[in-house]
CSV table of C-alpha atoms in Angstrom, one decimal:
chain,number,residue,atom,x,y,z
F,1,UNK,CA,0.1,-0.3,0.0
F,2,UNK,CA,1.1,3.2,-0.8
F,3,UNK,CA,1.7,6.0,2.0
F,4,UNK,CA,3.6,8.5,3.4
F,5,UNK,CA,4.3,8.8,7.2
F,6,UNK,CA,5.5,11.9,9.0
F,7,UNK,CA,7.3,12.7,12.3
F,8,UNK,CA,7.5,14.0,14.8
F,9,UNK,CA,3.2,14.9,14.3
F,10,UNK,CA,4.1,18.4,16.3
F,11,UNK,CA,7.0,20.1,16.9
F,12,UNK,CA,7.9,23.3,19.5
F,13,UNK,CA,11.0,24.8,19.3
F,14,UNK,CA,12.4,28.3,20.2
F,15,UNK,CA,13.1,30.9,17.6
F,16,UNK,CA,16.8,31.0,16.4
F,17,UNK,CA,16.9,27.4,16.5
F,18,UNK,CA,17.1,24.3,13.8
F,19,UNK,CA,15.3,21.4,13.7
F,20,UNK,CA,14.4,18.5,11.2
F,21,UNK,CA,11.4,16.8,9.9
F,22,UNK,CA,11.1,13.4,8.5
F,23,UNK,CA,9.4,11.4,6.2
F,24,UNK,CA,9.1,7.9,4.9
F,25,UNK,CA,7.4,6.6,2.1
F,26,UNK,CA,6.3,3.5,0.0
F,27,UNK,CA,5.3,4.9,-2.6
F,28,UNK,CA,6.6,3.0,-5.6
F,29,UNK,CA,7.6,3.7,-8.5
F,30,UNK,CA,8.4,6.9,-7.3
F,31,UNK,CA,8.5,10.0,-9.4
F,32,UNK,CA,9.2,12.7,-7.3
F,33,UNK,CA,9.1,14.2,-3.3
F,34,UNK,CA,8.0,17.5,-2.8
F,35,UNK,CA,7.7,19.4,0.7
F,36,UNK,CA,4.9,21.8,0.9
F,37,UNK,CA,4.4,24.5,4.0
F,38,UNK,CA,1.2,25.1,5.0
F,39,UNK,CA,-0.2,28.2,6.9
F,40,UNK,CA,-3.3,27.7,9.1
F,41,UNK,CA,-6.2,27.9,6.9
F,42,UNK,CA,-3.9,29.2,3.8
F,43,UNK,CA,-2.9,26.4,0.7
F,44,UNK,CA,0.3,24.4,0.8
F,45,UNK,CA,3.1,26.3,-0.7
F,46,UNK,CA,6.1,24.7,-2.4
F,47,UNK,CA,9.2,24.3,-0.6
F,48,UNK,CA,11.0,22.1,-2.8
F,49,UNK,CA,10.7,19.5,-5.3
F,50,UNK,CA,13.5,16.1,-5.6
F,51,UNK,CA,13.3,13.5,-8.4
F,52,UNK,CA,14.8,10.2,-7.6
F,53,UNK,CA,18.8,11.4,-8.5
F,54,UNK,CA,18.8,14.3,-6.3
F,55,UNK,CA,19.8,13.8,-2.6
F,56,UNK,CA,19.9,17.5,-1.4
F,57,UNK,CA,18.3,20.5,-2.4
F,58,UNK,CA,17.6,24.0,-0.6
F,59,UNK,CA,15.4,26.7,-0.4
F,60,UNK,CA,17.0,29.5,1.4
F,61,UNK,CA,16.9,28.3,5.0
F,62,UNK,CA,14.9,24.7,4.4
F,63,UNK,CA,17.0,22.3,3.1
F,64,UNK,CA,15.5,18.9,1.7
F,65,UNK,CA,17.2,15.5,1.5
F,66,UNK,CA,16.4,12.6,-0.2
F,67,UNK,CA,17.5,8.8,0.2
F,68,UNK,CA,15.7,6.9,-2.7
F,69,UNK,CA,17.1,3.5,-1.5
F,70,UNK,CA,15.9,4.0,2.1
F,71,UNK,CA,12.7,5.8,1.2
F,72,UNK,CA,13.5,8.5,3.3
F,73,UNK,CA,13.3,12.3,3.1
F,74,UNK,CA,13.9,15.1,5.6
F,75,UNK,CA,13.4,18.7,5.8
F,76,UNK,CA,15.9,20.8,7.6
F,77,UNK,CA,14.8,24.4,9.1
F,78,UNK,CA,18.1,26.1,9.7
F,79,UNK,CA,17.6,29.6,12.2
F,80,UNK,CA,14.1,29.2,12.8
F,81,UNK,CA,11.4,32.2,12.9
F,82,UNK,CA,8.3,32.7,14.5
F,83,UNK,CA,6.6,32.8,10.6
F,84,UNK,CA,8.1,29.5,10.4
F,85,UNK,CA,5.3,27.9,12.5
F,86,UNK,CA,3.4,26.0,10.0
F,87,UNK,CA,2.1,22.4,9.0
F,88,UNK,CA,5.2,20.8,6.8
F,89,UNK,CA,3.4,18.5,4.7
F,90,UNK,CA,5.4,15.8,2.6
F,91,UNK,CA,3.9,14.8,-0.8
F,92,UNK,CA,5.0,11.9,-2.9
F,93,UNK,CA,4.3,11.5,-6.5
F,94,UNK,CA,4.2,8.1,-8.0
F,95,UNK,CA,5.2,7.4,-11.5
F,96,UNK,CA,1.8,5.3,-12.3
F,97,UNK,CA,-0.7,7.7,-13.4
F,98,UNK,CA,1.2,10.5,-11.7
F,99,UNK,CA,-1.0,10.3,-8.0
F,100,UNK,CA,0.1,11.9,-5.0
F,101,UNK,CA,-0.1,11.1,-1.9
F,102,UNK,CA,0.2,13.4,0.9
F,103,UNK,CA,1.9,12.7,4.6
F,104,UNK,CA,-0.4,14.2,7.8
F,105,UNK,CA,1.7,17.0,8.0
F,106,UNK,CA,4.0,18.0,10.9
F,107,UNK,CA,2.5,21.3,13.2
F,108,UNK,CA,5.6,23.4,14.0
F,109,UNK,CA,5.5,25.8,16.3
F,110,UNK,CA,8.4,28.7,16.8
F,111,UNK,CA,8.2,30.5,20.0
F,112,UNK,CA,9.7,33.9,20.8
X,1,UNK,CA,-1.3,35.7,-4.4
X,2,UNK,CA,-0.4,31.5,-5.9
X,3,UNK,CA,-2.6,32.8,-9.5
X,4,UNK,CA,-4.9,30.0,-8.5
X,5,UNK,CA,-8.1,31.6,-7.6
X,6,UNK,CA,-11.0,29.8,-5.3
X,7,UNK,CA,-14.3,31.3,-4.3
X,8,UNK,CA,-15.9,31.8,-2.0
X,9,UNK,CA,-13.4,31.6,0.9
X,10,UNK,CA,-16.3,30.5,3.3
X,11,UNK,CA,-19.2,29.0,3.1
X,12,UNK,CA,-21.9,28.2,5.8
X,13,UNK,CA,-25.0,26.1,4.8
X,14,UNK,CA,-27.3,23.5,6.3
X,15,UNK,CA,-27.4,19.9,5.7
X,16,UNK,CA,-28.7,18.3,2.8
X,17,UNK,CA,-28.5,21.3,1.1
X,18,UNK,CA,-26.3,21.7,-2.2
X,19,UNK,CA,-23.2,24.2,-2.8
X,20,UNK,CA,-20.6,24.8,-5.6
X,21,UNK,CA,-17.1,25.8,-5.1
X,22,UNK,CA,-15.3,27.7,-8.0
X,23,UNK,CA,-11.8,27.7,-9.2
X,24,UNK,CA,-9.6,29.1,-11.5
X,25,UNK,CA,-6.2,27.8,-12.3
X,26,UNK,CA,-3.0,29.8,-12.9
X,27,UNK,CA,-2.9,31.3,-16.2
X,28,UNK,CA,-1.1,28.6,-18.7
X,29,UNK,CA,-2.4,25.4,-16.6
X,30,UNK,CA,-4.2,22.7,-17.8
X,31,UNK,CA,-4.8,20.8,-14.8
X,32,UNK,CA,-7.1,21.3,-12.0
X,33,UNK,CA,-6.8,19.2,-9.1
X,34,UNK,CA,-9.6,19.1,-6.0
X,35,UNK,CA,-9.0,18.2,-2.5
X,36,UNK,CA,-10.2,17.9,0.6
X,37,UNK,CA,-8.8,18.8,4.0
X,38,UNK,CA,-10.7,17.8,7.3
X,39,UNK,CA,-10.1,19.4,10.9
X,40,UNK,CA,-6.8,17.7,12.0
X,41,UNK,CA,-6.6,15.3,8.3
X,42,UNK,CA,-4.1,15.5,5.3
X,43,UNK,CA,-4.8,16.6,2.3
X,44,UNK,CA,-7.6,14.1,0.7
X,45,UNK,CA,-7.5,13.5,-3.4
X,46,UNK,CA,-10.9,14.0,-4.8
X,47,UNK,CA,-10.4,14.3,-8.4
X,48,UNK,CA,-8.2,15.6,-11.5
X,49,UNK,CA,-9.5,17.2,-14.6
X,50,UNK,CA,-7.1,17.7,-17.4
X,51,UNK,CA,-8.0,20.4,-20.2
X,52,UNK,CA,-11.8,19.5,-19.6
X,53,UNK,CA,-11.5,15.9,-19.2
X,54,UNK,CA,-11.8,14.0,-16.1
X,55,UNK,CA,-8.2,12.7,-15.7
X,56,UNK,CA,-8.3,10.5,-12.1
X,57,UNK,CA,-10.7,10.1,-9.4
X,58,UNK,CA,-9.5,9.3,-6.0
X,59,UNK,CA,-12.1,9.3,-2.6
X,60,UNK,CA,-14.8,11.4,-3.9
X,61,UNK,CA,-18.2,10.4,-2.7
X,62,UNK,CA,-20.9,9.6,-5.5
X,63,UNK,CA,-22.6,12.9,-3.9
X,64,UNK,CA,-19.6,15.4,-5.2
X,65,UNK,CA,-19.1,15.7,-8.7
X,66,UNK,CA,-16.9,18.3,-10.8
X,67,UNK,CA,-16.5,19.3,-14.4
X,68,UNK,CA,-14.1,21.9,-15.7
X,69,UNK,CA,-15.1,24.4,-18.7
X,70,UNK,CA,-13.5,25.4,-22.0
X,71,UNK,CA,-12.2,28.1,-20.0
X,72,UNK,CA,-10.5,25.9,-18.0
X,73,UNK,CA,-12.0,27.3,-14.6
X,74,UNK,CA,-13.3,24.3,-12.8
X,75,UNK,CA,-16.3,23.8,-10.5
X,76,UNK,CA,-16.7,21.0,-7.6
X,77,UNK,CA,-20.5,20.6,-6.9
X,78,UNK,CA,-21.1,19.2,-3.2
X,79,UNK,CA,-25.0,18.1,-2.8
X,80,UNK,CA,-27.0,16.2,0.1
X,81,UNK,CA,-24.5,17.7,2.1
X,82,UNK,CA,-23.7,16.2,5.8
X,83,UNK,CA,-22.3,17.7,8.9
X,84,UNK,CA,-19.0,15.2,8.1
X,85,UNK,CA,-18.6,17.4,4.8
X,86,UNK,CA,-17.6,20.6,6.6
X,87,UNK,CA,-13.8,20.8,5.6
X,88,UNK,CA,-11.6,23.1,3.4
X,89,UNK,CA,-11.6,22.1,-0.2
X,90,UNK,CA,-8.7,23.2,-1.9
X,91,UNK,CA,-7.6,23.7,-5.6
X,92,UNK,CA,-4.0,23.0,-7.2
X,93,UNK,CA,-3.2,23.6,-11.3
X,94,UNK,CA,-0.3,22.2,-12.9
X,95,UNK,CA,1.1,23.1,-16.3
X,96,UNK,CA,1.5,20.5,-19.1
X,97,UNK,CA,5.3,19.6,-18.2
X,98,UNK,CA,4.2,19.4,-14.3
X,99,UNK,CA,8.1,20.3,-13.4
X,100,UNK,CA,6.8,23.6,-11.4
X,101,UNK,CA,5.3,21.6,-9.2
X,102,UNK,CA,1.5,22.2,-7.7
X,103,UNK,CA,0.0,25.6,-7.1
X,104,UNK,CA,-2.5,25.5,-4.4
X,105,UNK,CA,-5.2,27.7,-4.1
X,106,UNK,CA,-6.4,29.8,-0.6
X,107,UNK,CA,-9.1,27.1,-0.1
X,108,UNK,CA,-12.6,27.3,0.4
X,109,UNK,CA,-13.9,26.6,3.9
X,110,UNK,CA,-17.2,24.4,4.0
X,111,UNK,CA,-19.0,24.8,7.2
X,112,UNK,CA,-22.4,22.7,7.3
X,113,UNK,CA,-24.5,22.9,10.2
């Protein structure tokens, strides 16, 4: 069964600290993996997209890694800011029919 | 502004009623996707249209239907509404190459009372 599991479910960190969010998937065959940031009540916004051959991709203070062999990805946030408080969603696109599989997200709260 | 426009932003209606949600995709995008996000739930794929034709179906109830018009805007029709249909409904669009990913609208918050 194609699934995307994210951990932790929620996370609280202090402003300025770093954190890492995890995503494990079983989707096969695999096309690409995306990380989205979703502010409360808003639509998800794309942070990174990685294909099978890409191991690391950065977008400002966000760095995503992908290990296609172990089917694991991580999103590292550096020097967190209050505005980073949001849900971070891992989305895996399967090669068959291009179907997207969504994780349930990690709810990140950054405290001052 | 993501370029994907959804209306209305909020909708409150009674059980048993029918509503229509509207989505205008980003300029140049041919694909439109509809998702449902219930409280504390992940995004659930409902249906995809590509250039006016249904391309894929997800967990869409028979009470729900959608269509994409020649101008590429899409409508999601929800009928015989139940309390459990209360959720955020997102529309996303993607370009033909799909390399820029999916762009989501801001969503329509539906509350069924």
